[in-house]
Coordinates of C-alpha atoms and ligand atoms in Angstrom, one line a residue:
M23 CA -8.1 -13.4 -51.3
A24 CA -6.6 -15.8 -53.4
L25 CA -4.0 -13.9 -55.7
P26 CA -3.2 -14.9 -59.5
A27 CA 0.1 -16.3 -60.6
G28 CA 2.6 -13.3 -61.2
L29 CA 0.1 -10.4 -59.7
T30 CA 1.0 -8.8 -56.8
K31 CA -2.1 -7.5 -54.2
R32 CA -2.4 -4.0 -56.0
D33 CA -2.9 -4.6 -59.2
L34 CA -5.5 -6.6 -58.3
A35 CA -6.9 -4.6 -56.4
S36 CA -6.4 -2.0 -59.3
A37 CA -8.0 -4.9 -61.4
L38 CA -11.2 -5.3 -59.0
E39 CA -11.8 -1.3 -59.1
E40 CA -11.8 -1.1 -62.6
F41 CA -14.1 -4.2 -62.7
A42 CA -16.5 -2.1 -60.4
A43 CA -16.3 0.9 -62.8
A44 CA -17.3 -1.6 -65.8
V45 CA -20.4 -3.4 -64.7
G46 CA -21.3 -1.6 -61.6
R47 CA -19.5 -2.1 -58.0
Q48 CA -22.6 -4.2 -56.9
F49 CA -21.7 -7.0 -59.6
V50 CA -18.2 -7.3 -58.0
F51 CA -18.1 -10.2 -55.9
T52 CA -15.2 -10.7 -53.4
S53 CA -16.6 -12.2 -50.3
D54 CA -15.9 -15.7 -49.1
E55 CA -19.3 -16.7 -48.4
H56 CA -19.7 -15.1 -52.5
I57 CA -16.5 -16.6 -53.5
N58 CA -17.6 -20.2 -52.3
T59 CA -20.5 -20.4 -54.6
Y60 CA -18.1 -20.1 -57.7
R61 CA -16.3 -23.3 -56.8
D62 CA -16.7 -27.3 -57.4
E63 CA -19.1 -28.3 -55.0
F64 CA -18.5 -31.6 -57.2
G65 CA -14.8 -31.3 -56.8
P66 CA -12.5 -34.3 -56.5
L67 CA -10.0 -31.8 -55.4
R68 CA -12.1 -29.9 -52.5
G69 CA -10.0 -29.9 -49.4
T70 CA -6.7 -30.1 -51.2
P71 CA -4.2 -26.9 -51.8
K72 CA -4.8 -27.9 -55.6
D73 CA -8.7 -26.9 -55.2
P74 CA -8.8 -23.7 -57.3
V75 CA -10.0 -21.1 -55.5
P76 CA -11.2 -18.1 -57.7
S77 CA -10.2 -14.4 -56.5
A78 CA -13.4 -12.6 -57.2
A79 CA -16.5 -13.3 -60.1
I80 CA -18.1 -10.5 -61.9
A81 CA -21.0 -10.3 -63.7
P82 CA -21.3 -8.2 -66.7
G83 CA -24.9 -7.2 -68.0
S84 CA -24.7 -7.0 -71.5
V85 CA -21.8 -7.6 -74.4
E86 CA -20.2 -3.6 -73.8
E87 CA -19.5 -4.8 -70.0
V88 CA -18.1 -8.1 -71.4
Q89 CA -16.3 -6.2 -74.1
K90 CA -14.7 -3.9 -71.0
V91 CA -14.1 -7.0 -69.0
V92 CA -11.6 -7.9 -71.3
R93 CA -9.8 -5.4 -71.6
I94 CA -9.0 -4.7 -68.2
A95 CA -8.2 -8.3 -67.9
N96 CA -5.3 -7.3 -70.5
Q97 CA -4.6 -4.3 -69.0
Y98 CA -4.2 -6.2 -66.0
R99 CA -3.0 -9.4 -66.8
V100 CA -6.3 -11.1 -64.6
P101 CA -6.7 -14.6 -65.8
L102 CA -10.6 -15.2 -66.6
W103 CA -12.8 -18.1 -66.5
V104 CA -16.3 -17.7 -68.0
I105 CA -19.4 -19.1 -67.0
S106 CA -23.2 -19.1 -68.1
C107 CA -24.9 -20.5 -65.2
G108 CA -22.1 -21.8 -63.6
K109 CA -23.5 -25.7 -63.1
N110 CA -21.3 -27.7 -65.1
W111 CA -22.2 -30.4 -61.9
G112 CA -19.9 -33.1 -62.5
Y113 CA -17.7 -31.6 -65.2
G114 CA -16.6 -29.0 -63.1
G115 CA -18.7 -26.6 -61.6
P116 CA -18.6 -23.1 -61.9
A117 CA -14.6 -23.1 -60.9
P118 CA -11.7 -21.7 -63.0
R119 CA -9.1 -24.4 -63.5
V120 CA -6.2 -22.0 -62.0
T121 CA -6.7 -20.3 -58.8
G122 CA -7.4 -16.7 -58.5
S123 CA -9.0 -16.4 -61.9
V124 CA -11.6 -13.4 -61.9
V125 CA -14.7 -16.1 -62.9
V126 CA -17.4 -13.9 -64.9
D127 CA -20.6 -14.8 -64.5
L128 CA -23.0 -14.4 -67.6
K129 CA -26.4 -15.5 -65.3
R130 CA -27.5 -11.7 -66.1
M131 CA -27.1 -11.2 -70.0
N132 CA -30.5 -13.8 -69.7
R133 CA -32.5 -12.8 -72.7
I134 CA -34.1 -14.6 -75.3
L135 CA -33.9 -13.1 -78.1
E136 CA -36.1 -14.7 -80.8
V137 CA -38.1 -17.5 -81.0
N138 CA -38.6 -18.8 -84.3
E139 CA -41.7 -20.9 -85.0
Q140 CA -41.8 -20.9 -88.7
H141 CA -38.1 -21.8 -88.8
A142 CA -37.8 -23.8 -85.7
Y143 CA -34.8 -22.3 -83.9
A144 CA -33.7 -20.0 -80.9
L145 CA -31.2 -17.3 -80.6
V146 CA -30.6 -16.3 -77.0
E147 CA -27.9 -15.4 -74.7
P148 CA -25.8 -17.1 -72.2
G149 CA -27.9 -17.0 -68.8
V150 CA -30.9 -18.9 -70.7
S151 CA -31.6 -21.5 -68.9
Y152 CA -33.5 -24.6 -70.4
F153 CA -36.2 -24.1 -67.7
D154 CA -36.0 -20.4 -69.1
L155 CA -36.6 -21.5 -72.8
Y156 CA -39.6 -24.1 -72.0
R157 CA -41.7 -21.5 -70.2
H158 CA -41.0 -19.2 -72.7
I159 CA -42.2 -20.8 -75.8
Q160 CA -45.0 -22.5 -73.4
E161 CA -46.2 -19.3 -72.6
R162 CA -46.6 -17.7 -76.2
K163 CA -48.0 -21.3 -77.2
L164 CA -45.8 -21.6 -79.5
K165 CA -45.0 -25.3 -81.5
L166 CA -41.4 -25.9 -80.8
W167 CA -39.8 -28.5 -79.0
I168 CA -36.9 -28.3 -77.4
D169 CA -34.2 -30.6 -75.4
G170 CA -31.7 -29.9 -72.7
P171 CA -29.4 -32.3 -69.8
V172 CA -31.8 -34.0 -67.5
G173 CA -31.0 -30.8 -65.0
G174 CA -33.1 -28.0 -66.6
W175 CA -31.0 -25.5 -64.5
G176 CA -28.5 -25.9 -67.0
S177 CA -27.8 -22.7 -69.7
V178 CA -28.1 -23.4 -73.6
V179 CA -25.4 -22.1 -74.3
A180 CA -23.0 -23.7 -71.9
N181 CA -24.2 -26.8 -72.8
T182 CA -24.0 -26.1 -76.6
V183 CA -20.3 -24.8 -76.4
E184 CA -19.6 -27.8 -73.6
R185 CA -21.3 -30.3 -76.6
G186 CA -23.5 -31.9 -73.4
V187 CA -26.2 -34.3 -74.4
G188 CA -29.8 -34.8 -73.9
Q189 CA -32.1 -37.6 -74.9
S190 CA -34.1 -36.6 -77.3
I191 CA -34.4 -35.7 -81.6
L192 CA -32.2 -32.8 -80.7
G193 CA -30.0 -34.7 -78.3
D194 CA -26.4 -33.8 -80.0
F195 CA -26.5 -30.1 -78.9
Y196 CA -24.0 -29.2 -80.9
N197 CA -25.1 -30.1 -83.8
F198 CA -28.0 -28.0 -84.2
Q199 CA -25.5 -24.6 -83.0
C200 CA -26.3 -22.0 -85.7
G201 CA -24.8 -19.1 -85.5
M202 CA -22.7 -17.2 -83.0
E203 CA -21.7 -13.7 -81.1
V204 CA -18.4 -13.6 -79.7
V205 CA -15.9 -11.7 -78.2
L206 CA -12.8 -12.3 -78.5
P207 CA -9.5 -12.6 -75.9
D208 CA -8.9 -9.0 -77.1
G209 CA -12.7 -7.5 -76.7
E210 CA -13.4 -7.4 -80.8
L211 CA -16.4 -9.0 -81.4
M212 CA -17.7 -11.4 -84.1
R213 CA -20.7 -13.1 -85.5
T214 CA -20.0 -16.0 -87.4
G215 CA -21.4 -17.6 -90.3
M216 CA -24.7 -15.4 -92.0
G217 CA -23.8 -13.4 -88.9
A218 CA -21.6 -11.1 -90.6
V219 CA -23.8 -9.8 -93.2
P220 CA -25.1 -7.5 -91.9
G221 CA -28.7 -7.9 -91.6
S222 CA -28.5 -10.6 -92.6
P223 CA -32.3 -13.3 -91.8
T224 CA -30.4 -16.7 -92.5
W225 CA -27.8 -16.2 -89.5
Q226 CA -29.6 -19.2 -87.3
Q227 CA -30.9 -20.9 -90.3
Y228 CA -27.4 -21.4 -92.9
K229 CA -24.6 -22.9 -90.5
W230 CA -21.7 -22.4 -93.3
G231 CA -21.5 -18.7 -94.5
F232 CA -18.6 -18.0 -96.4
G233 CA -15.1 -19.3 -95.8
P234 CA -13.4 -21.2 -93.3
H235 CA -16.1 -22.5 -90.3
V236 CA -14.9 -21.1 -87.1
D237 CA -17.3 -21.9 -85.4
G238 CA -15.6 -25.0 -84.1
L239 CA -13.2 -23.0 -82.5
F240 CA -15.2 -21.7 -79.6
S241 CA -16.5 -25.1 -78.6
H242 CA -14.3 -26.6 -75.4
S243 CA -12.8 -23.3 -76.2
N244 CA -10.6 -20.6 -74.3
I245 CA -10.6 -17.9 -77.2
G246 CA -13.4 -16.3 -76.8
I247 CA -16.6 -15.7 -74.5
V248 CA -20.2 -16.5 -76.7
T249 CA -22.4 -13.7 -76.0
K250 CA -25.3 -14.8 -78.2
I251 CA -25.8 -18.6 -80.0
G252 CA -28.4 -19.6 -82.3
T253 CA -30.0 -23.2 -82.2
W254 CA -32.6 -25.2 -84.0
L255 CA -35.7 -26.4 -82.1
A256 CA -38.2 -29.3 -83.3
P257 CA -41.7 -28.3 -84.8
E258 CA -44.0 -30.0 -82.3
P259 CA -45.0 -33.2 -83.3
P260 CA -48.8 -34.3 -83.8
V261 CA -48.2 -37.8 -82.2
F262 CA -45.3 -38.3 -79.5
L263 CA -44.9 -41.9 -78.4
S264 CA -42.5 -42.9 -74.9
C265 CA -40.9 -46.3 -75.8
Q266 CA -38.8 -48.4 -73.8
V267 CA -36.6 -52.2 -74.6
S268 CA -35.9 -53.9 -71.4
V269 CA -33.5 -57.0 -72.3
P270 CA -32.8 -59.1 -69.0
R271 CA -29.4 -60.6 -68.8
F272 CA -26.7 -58.4 -68.3
E273 CA -24.9 -59.6 -71.7
D274 CA -28.0 -58.4 -73.9
I275 CA -25.8 -54.6 -74.1
V276 CA -23.9 -56.2 -76.9
P277 CA -27.1 -57.3 -78.9
L278 CA -28.6 -54.3 -77.8
I279 CA -26.2 -51.8 -78.9
D280 CA -25.4 -54.0 -82.2
I281 CA -29.3 -54.0 -82.9
T282 CA -29.8 -50.2 -82.4
R283 CA -27.2 -49.6 -84.6
P284 CA -28.5 -50.1 -88.3
L285 CA -31.9 -48.7 -87.1
R286 CA -29.8 -45.5 -86.0
Q287 CA -28.1 -45.5 -89.2
K288 CA -31.1 -45.7 -91.5
N289 CA -33.0 -43.2 -88.8
L290 CA -35.9 -45.6 -88.1
L291 CA -34.4 -44.2 -84.7
V292 CA -33.6 -41.1 -84.2
N293 CA -32.4 -40.8 -79.9
S294 CA -32.6 -42.8 -77.1
A295 CA -30.2 -43.8 -74.1
V296 CA -29.4 -46.9 -72.7
F297 CA -29.4 -47.9 -68.9
P298 CA -28.4 -49.9 -66.6
P299 CA -30.9 -51.0 -64.3
R300 CA -29.7 -49.7 -61.0
L301 CA -29.9 -45.5 -61.8
G302 CA -28.4 -43.6 -59.1
R303 CA -26.3 -46.7 -57.6
P304 CA -22.8 -48.2 -58.6
Q305 CA -23.9 -51.5 -59.8
D306 CA -24.1 -54.7 -57.0
P307 CA -22.1 -57.4 -59.2
A308 CA -23.4 -60.4 -58.1
N309 CA -26.9 -58.9 -59.4
L310 CA -26.0 -57.0 -62.6
G311 CA -29.7 -57.1 -64.6
G312 CA -30.4 -56.2 -67.7
W313 CA -30.8 -52.6 -69.2
Y314 CA -33.1 -50.8 -70.7
N315 CA -33.4 -48.1 -73.8
K316 CA -35.1 -45.4 -74.1
I317 CA -36.5 -44.6 -77.0
G318 CA -38.8 -41.6 -78.1
F319 CA -40.8 -41.2 -81.6
Y320 CA -42.0 -37.8 -82.8
G321 CA -44.0 -37.5 -86.3
E322 CA -47.3 -38.0 -87.8
D323 CA -49.8 -40.5 -86.6
K324 CA -49.2 -43.8 -88.5
V325 CA -45.6 -43.5 -89.4
V326 CA -44.8 -43.2 -85.8
D327 CA -46.8 -46.7 -85.2
L328 CA -45.1 -48.4 -88.0
Q329 CA -41.5 -47.3 -86.8
W330 CA -41.9 -48.5 -83.4
Q331 CA -43.2 -52.2 -85.2
H332 CA -40.5 -52.3 -87.3
V333 CA -37.8 -51.7 -84.2
Q334 CA -40.0 -54.3 -82.0
D335 CA -39.7 -56.5 -85.1
A336 CA -35.6 -56.1 -84.9
Y337 CA -35.1 -56.6 -81.0
A338 CA -37.5 -59.5 -80.9
A339 CA -34.2 -61.4 -81.3
I340 CA -33.4 -60.8 -78.1
P341 CA -34.8 -63.9 -75.8
G342 CA -36.6 -62.3 -72.7
V343 CA -36.4 -58.1 -74.8
E344 CA -40.0 -56.9 -72.8
F345 CA -41.3 -53.7 -74.7
K346 CA -43.9 -50.7 -72.7
A347 CA -44.4 -47.4 -74.7
R348 CA -47.2 -44.7 -73.5
R349 CA -48.6 -42.6 -76.9
F350 CA -49.5 -39.1 -76.0
T351 CA -50.9 -36.2 -78.7
A352 CA -51.0 -32.6 -79.2
P353 CA -51.7 -30.7 -77.1
Y354 CA -49.4 -32.1 -74.5
D355 CA -49.6 -32.4 -71.0
A356 CA -46.2 -33.1 -69.4
G357 CA -48.5 -33.8 -66.2
E358 CA -49.3 -36.9 -67.9
M359 CA -45.4 -38.1 -68.2
D360 CA -43.5 -40.0 -66.2
A361 CA -40.0 -38.5 -66.1
F362 CA -38.6 -40.9 -68.9
G363 CA -40.6 -39.8 -71.4
R364 CA -41.0 -35.8 -70.0
T365 CA -36.8 -36.2 -70.9
L366 CA -37.7 -37.5 -74.1
A367 CA -40.0 -35.2 -74.6
G368 CA -37.5 -32.7 -73.6
I369 CA -39.2 -30.6 -71.0
P370 CA -36.6 -29.7 -68.6
G371 CA -36.5 -31.1 -64.8
V372 CA -34.5 -30.9 -62.1
G373 CA -32.0 -33.5 -63.1
G374 CA -30.0 -35.9 -60.0
Y375 CA -30.1 -39.1 -59.6
G376 CA -28.9 -38.7 -55.9
Y377 CA -24.9 -39.3 -56.5
R378 CA -22.1 -37.3 -56.0
G379 CA -19.7 -37.9 -58.3
V380 CA -17.3 -36.8 -61.5
F381 CA -17.9 -38.1 -65.1
C382 CA -15.2 -39.3 -67.4
S383 CA -16.6 -40.1 -70.5
P384 CA -14.9 -41.9 -73.2
I385 CA -16.4 -42.1 -76.9
L386 CA -16.8 -45.3 -78.0
P387 CA -17.2 -47.2 -81.7
F388 CA -21.3 -48.2 -82.1
T389 CA -20.3 -51.8 -80.9
G390 CA -22.1 -53.8 -78.7
E391 CA -18.3 -55.3 -78.5
A392 CA -16.7 -52.3 -77.4
I393 CA -19.3 -51.6 -74.8
W394 CA -18.4 -55.0 -73.6
N395 CA -14.9 -54.5 -73.5
M396 CA -15.1 -50.3 -71.7
I397 CA -17.7 -52.1 -69.4
H398 CA -15.4 -54.9 -67.9
S399 CA -11.6 -53.2 -68.7
F400 CA -13.5 -49.9 -66.8
D401 CA -14.5 -52.5 -63.9
R402 CA -11.2 -54.0 -63.4
I403 CA -9.7 -50.8 -62.9
Y404 CA -12.9 -49.7 -60.3
Q405 CA -12.1 -53.2 -58.7
E406 CA -8.5 -51.9 -58.0
Y407 CA -9.7 -49.1 -55.7
G408 CA -12.6 -51.1 -54.1
L409 CA -15.5 -50.3 -56.2
R410 CA -17.1 -51.2 -59.5
Y411 CA -17.7 -49.4 -62.2
F412 CA -21.1 -47.6 -62.8
G413 CA -21.8 -46.0 -66.5
E414 CA -24.7 -43.1 -66.0
A415 CA -25.9 -43.8 -69.5
I416 CA -25.2 -44.8 -73.5
H417 CA -26.2 -42.0 -75.1
I418 CA -27.1 -42.6 -78.9
H419 CA -27.9 -39.6 -80.4
Q420 CA -25.4 -40.1 -83.2
A421 CA -25.0 -42.7 -85.5
R422 CA -22.0 -43.8 -85.6
A423 CA -20.7 -44.0 -82.2
L424 CA -21.5 -43.6 -78.0
V425 CA -20.6 -41.4 -75.9
A426 CA -20.8 -44.0 -72.6
P427 CA -20.1 -41.3 -69.3
A428 CA -18.1 -43.2 -66.7
T429 CA -19.1 -41.9 -62.7
V430 CA -16.8 -41.9 -60.0
P431 CA -18.6 -41.0 -56.3
I432 CA -16.7 -37.9 -54.8
S433 CA -17.2 -36.7 -51.1
L434 CA -18.1 -33.5 -49.5
D435 CA -16.4 -34.7 -46.4
D436 CA -13.6 -37.7 -46.9
P437 CA -10.6 -36.8 -48.9
K438 CA -9.9 -40.6 -48.5
V439 CA -12.9 -41.0 -51.2
N440 CA -12.1 -38.1 -53.4
E441 CA -8.2 -39.1 -53.1
T442 CA -9.4 -42.6 -54.6
A443 CA -11.7 -40.4 -57.2
V444 CA -8.9 -38.4 -59.0
A445 CA -5.9 -41.5 -59.2
L446 CA -9.1 -43.3 -60.4
V447 CA -10.5 -40.8 -62.9
R448 CA -6.9 -40.8 -64.3
R449 CA -6.1 -44.5 -64.5
L450 CA -9.7 -44.1 -66.9
I451 CA -8.6 -41.5 -69.2
V452 CA -5.1 -43.9 -69.4
E453 CA -6.9 -46.8 -70.3
S454 CA -9.4 -44.2 -72.7
T455 CA -6.1 -43.2 -74.1
R456 CA -4.1 -47.0 -74.5
Q457 CA -7.9 -48.4 -76.2
G458 CA -7.6 -45.2 -78.5
W459 CA -11.4 -43.7 -77.0
G460 CA -10.1 -40.4 -76.1
V461 CA -12.8 -38.6 -74.3
Y462 CA -15.8 -36.4 -75.2
R463 CA -15.8 -34.0 -71.8
I464 CA -14.0 -34.1 -68.5
T465 CA -14.0 -32.5 -65.4
T466 CA -11.4 -29.5 -65.4
A467 CA -9.2 -31.1 -63.1
F468 CA -8.7 -33.7 -65.7
M469 CA -8.3 -31.8 -68.7
D470 CA -4.3 -31.9 -69.6
E471 CA -4.4 -35.5 -69.3
A472 CA -7.3 -35.7 -71.3
M473 CA -5.9 -33.6 -74.1
A474 CA -2.7 -35.7 -73.9
A475 CA -4.8 -38.6 -75.7
F476 CA -5.1 -36.5 -78.3
S477 CA -1.1 -37.4 -79.2
F478 CA -0.8 -38.0 -83.1
N479 CA 2.5 -36.8 -85.1
N480 CA 3.6 -35.1 -81.5
G481 CA 0.3 -33.5 -80.3
A482 CA 0.2 -31.7 -83.6
L483 CA -3.6 -31.0 -83.1
L484 CA -2.3 -29.2 -79.7
R485 CA 0.6 -27.5 -81.0
F486 CA -2.3 -25.9 -83.3
H487 CA -4.3 -25.0 -80.4
E488 CA -1.4 -23.5 -78.9
T489 CA -1.0 -21.2 -81.5
L490 CA -4.1 -19.8 -82.3
K491 CA -4.2 -18.9 -78.4
D492 CA -1.1 -17.1 -78.3
A493 CA -2.0 -15.4 -81.6
L494 CA -5.2 -14.1 -80.3
D495 CA -5.1 -14.4 -76.7
P496 CA -1.0 -13.4 -76.1
N497 CA -1.6 -12.1 -72.8
G498 CA -3.5 -15.2 -72.0
I499 CA -5.8 -14.0 -70.1
L500 CA -8.7 -16.5 -71.2
A501 CA -9.5 -19.6 -69.4
P502 CA -6.3 -20.9 -69.1
G503 CA -5.6 -24.1 -69.1
K504 CA -9.1 -25.0 -70.3
N505 CA -9.0 -28.3 -72.1
G506 CA -5.7 -28.8 -71.3
I507 CA -4.9 -26.0 -73.6
W508 CA -2.4 -22.9 -72.0
P509 CA -1.3 -19.7 -73.1
S510 CA 2.8 -19.6 -73.5
K511 CA 3.4 -18.0 -70.6
H512 CA 2.5 -21.3 -68.3
R513 CA 2.8 -23.6 -70.3
G514 CA 4.7 -26.6 -68.9
R515 CA 4.4 -24.6 -65.7
Q516 CA 0.8 -25.6 -64.8
A517 CA 0.3 -27.7 -61.9
Ligands
FAD604 C1 -27.0 -35.9 -62.2 C2 -26.4 -34.5 -63.3 C3 -26.8 -35.4 -64.5 C4 -26.3 -34.4 -65.2 N1 -26.7 -34.5 -66.7 C5 -26.2 -33.9 -68.0 C6 -26.6 -34.6 -69.6 O1 -27.9 -34.8 -69.7 N2 -25.8 -33.7 -70.0 C7 -25.1 -32.8 -70.3 O2 -24.4 -32.6 -70.9 N3 -24.6 -32.4 -69.1 C8 -25.1 -33.4 -68.3 N4 -24.9 -33.0 -67.1 C9 -22.7 -31.9 -66.6 C10 -23.5 -30.6 -66.0 O3 -23.9 -30.6 -65.3 C11 -24.2 -29.8 -67.1 O4 -24.3 -30.3 -68.7 C12 -24.7 -28.6 -67.2 O5 -26.3 -28.1 -67.3 C13 -23.3 -27.6 -67.1 O6 -24.2 -26.3 -66.4 P1 -24.2 -24.8 -66.9 O7 -25.2 -25.2 -67.9 O8 -24.7 -23.9 -65.9 O9 -22.3 -24.4 -67.7 P2 -21.6 -23.5 -66.7 O10 -21.1 -24.1 -65.8 O11 -22.4 -22.1 -67.0 O12 -20.7 -23.6 -67.9 C14 -20.3 -24.5 -68.4 C15 -18.8 -24.6 -69.0 O13 -19.2 -24.0 -70.5 C16 -17.5 -22.9 -71.1 N5 -18.5 -21.8 -70.9 C17 -19.8 -21.5 -70.6 N6 -20.3 -20.6 -70.9 C18 -19.3 -19.7 -72.2 C19 -19.5 -18.9 -73.1 N7 -20.2 -17.7 -72.9 N8 -18.2 -18.6 -73.8 C20 -17.6 -19.3 -73.8 N9 -17.7 -21.0 -72.9 C21 -18.6 -20.4 -72.2 C22 -17.3 -22.8 -70.2 O14 -16.0 -23.6 -70.0 C23 -17.7 -23.4 -68.6 O15 -16.6 -23.5 -67.6 C24 -24.9 -33.5 -65.7 C25 -24.3 -33.6 -64.1 C26 -24.8 -34.2 -62.9 C27 -24.4 -34.2 -61.8

């Protein structure tokens, strides 16, 4: 069994006994067979001594059990790593940052506590997947739409706190978060925003509460375990248009982005995602081809038609541009939509492009020039490693910045491919830092490098996080190293 640094076998065995008393022996997993399911299937460190191995996993079934687990971890100084559905593929899977961590698997806490049709929100526990929430809404015939990542197997809580991206009107998940319940590193239970007012009817309706707004401290964070989250939903639109704008040449990405920006700023486009032509495979440099932008329009009959017409007029300036649109009206039949239509409508799918890799996702200014520069800078670096740049999509859910995940292939059985992946991702982070981009999210193995980019004034931001970490989690038990934030006992000693 992998031991956490500084713990004896006896200490760990005693802690596991206490965990078993807290959550039930059947929910403490220590066999190799079980532990393997908590390692990163997409991990670039696979097969190397640096690949983190948990010592155990435990699955509490209630908030009280989570609190007990945290208190026991403090007593024995056991590092914990929290997962909700544990499917963080491409960004680290269910695996911890440090070997010997006990994975706290929240899958069993999977209650949908409320779906409110009048005010269009849901309150859910961590183990609720997008499939669960969608099914719940469909079964009750509620007139609400959700959005999620391409794989419906992910957790609403995890994708919200990790600031994941979808492709519909609700595609910037964290933006639509409203109210949290959090177990703090000492086991204390806290509700944010209006949830701190006992009996408040507006916990999921008004984000800000009174005093400093702290919800963001629990996003990309290691100072709390989120046990409930509020998320805003969209009222079912009477009409949905699933549209595609295709441009023929590789360089057309520049006008495509520049024309999209003012449309997005004016809310004439509320969402969209730009894709390379050969989704699922690294691009063939001899035949780069064009791009397509998938756009959804959601709303009243004549309004969506006018919006789509206006948008077509704007893109018509690009020679050779082509438009496609399919119109759907409520009540909707998902079976009538193609895969992209379903994604734009927030209908969860099985996801996956048949491409195993890790993501490096820079944040870019919303200009064609910035995207063009990124593609070419990244492609030059990929070529140094015998590869070509492959970007999964350019996400346009905000009006002022773009998220453009670059994908780097890994292999289940070829260590050379993974050595290349590690070196290449590190180079991409260095390049992103040099250009001032930073990344929005990264595979666990590269979190230190990603955080190092945020270095203004001798790393004042990281020092602030470290101050909070040490004050709230003095024993450093909660997800040490997550997002490059280490507790004092690990600082400077991390591998
Ligand atoms: C082919 C492919 C397509 C993908 N498409 C998308 C996409 O469209 N959009 C997107 O955003 N991502 C995408 N991903 C990335 C990722 O796989 C998904 O975001 C996935 O849903 C995350 O898994 P999960 O929800 O089970 O999170 P988990 O593995 O449960 O959690 C992820 C992380 O969140 C934190 N966390 C989880 N629960 C809690 C909690 N309760 N309290 C505090 N912290 C917590 C932990 O640090 C944990 O490591 C894709 C990946 C692949 C391989």
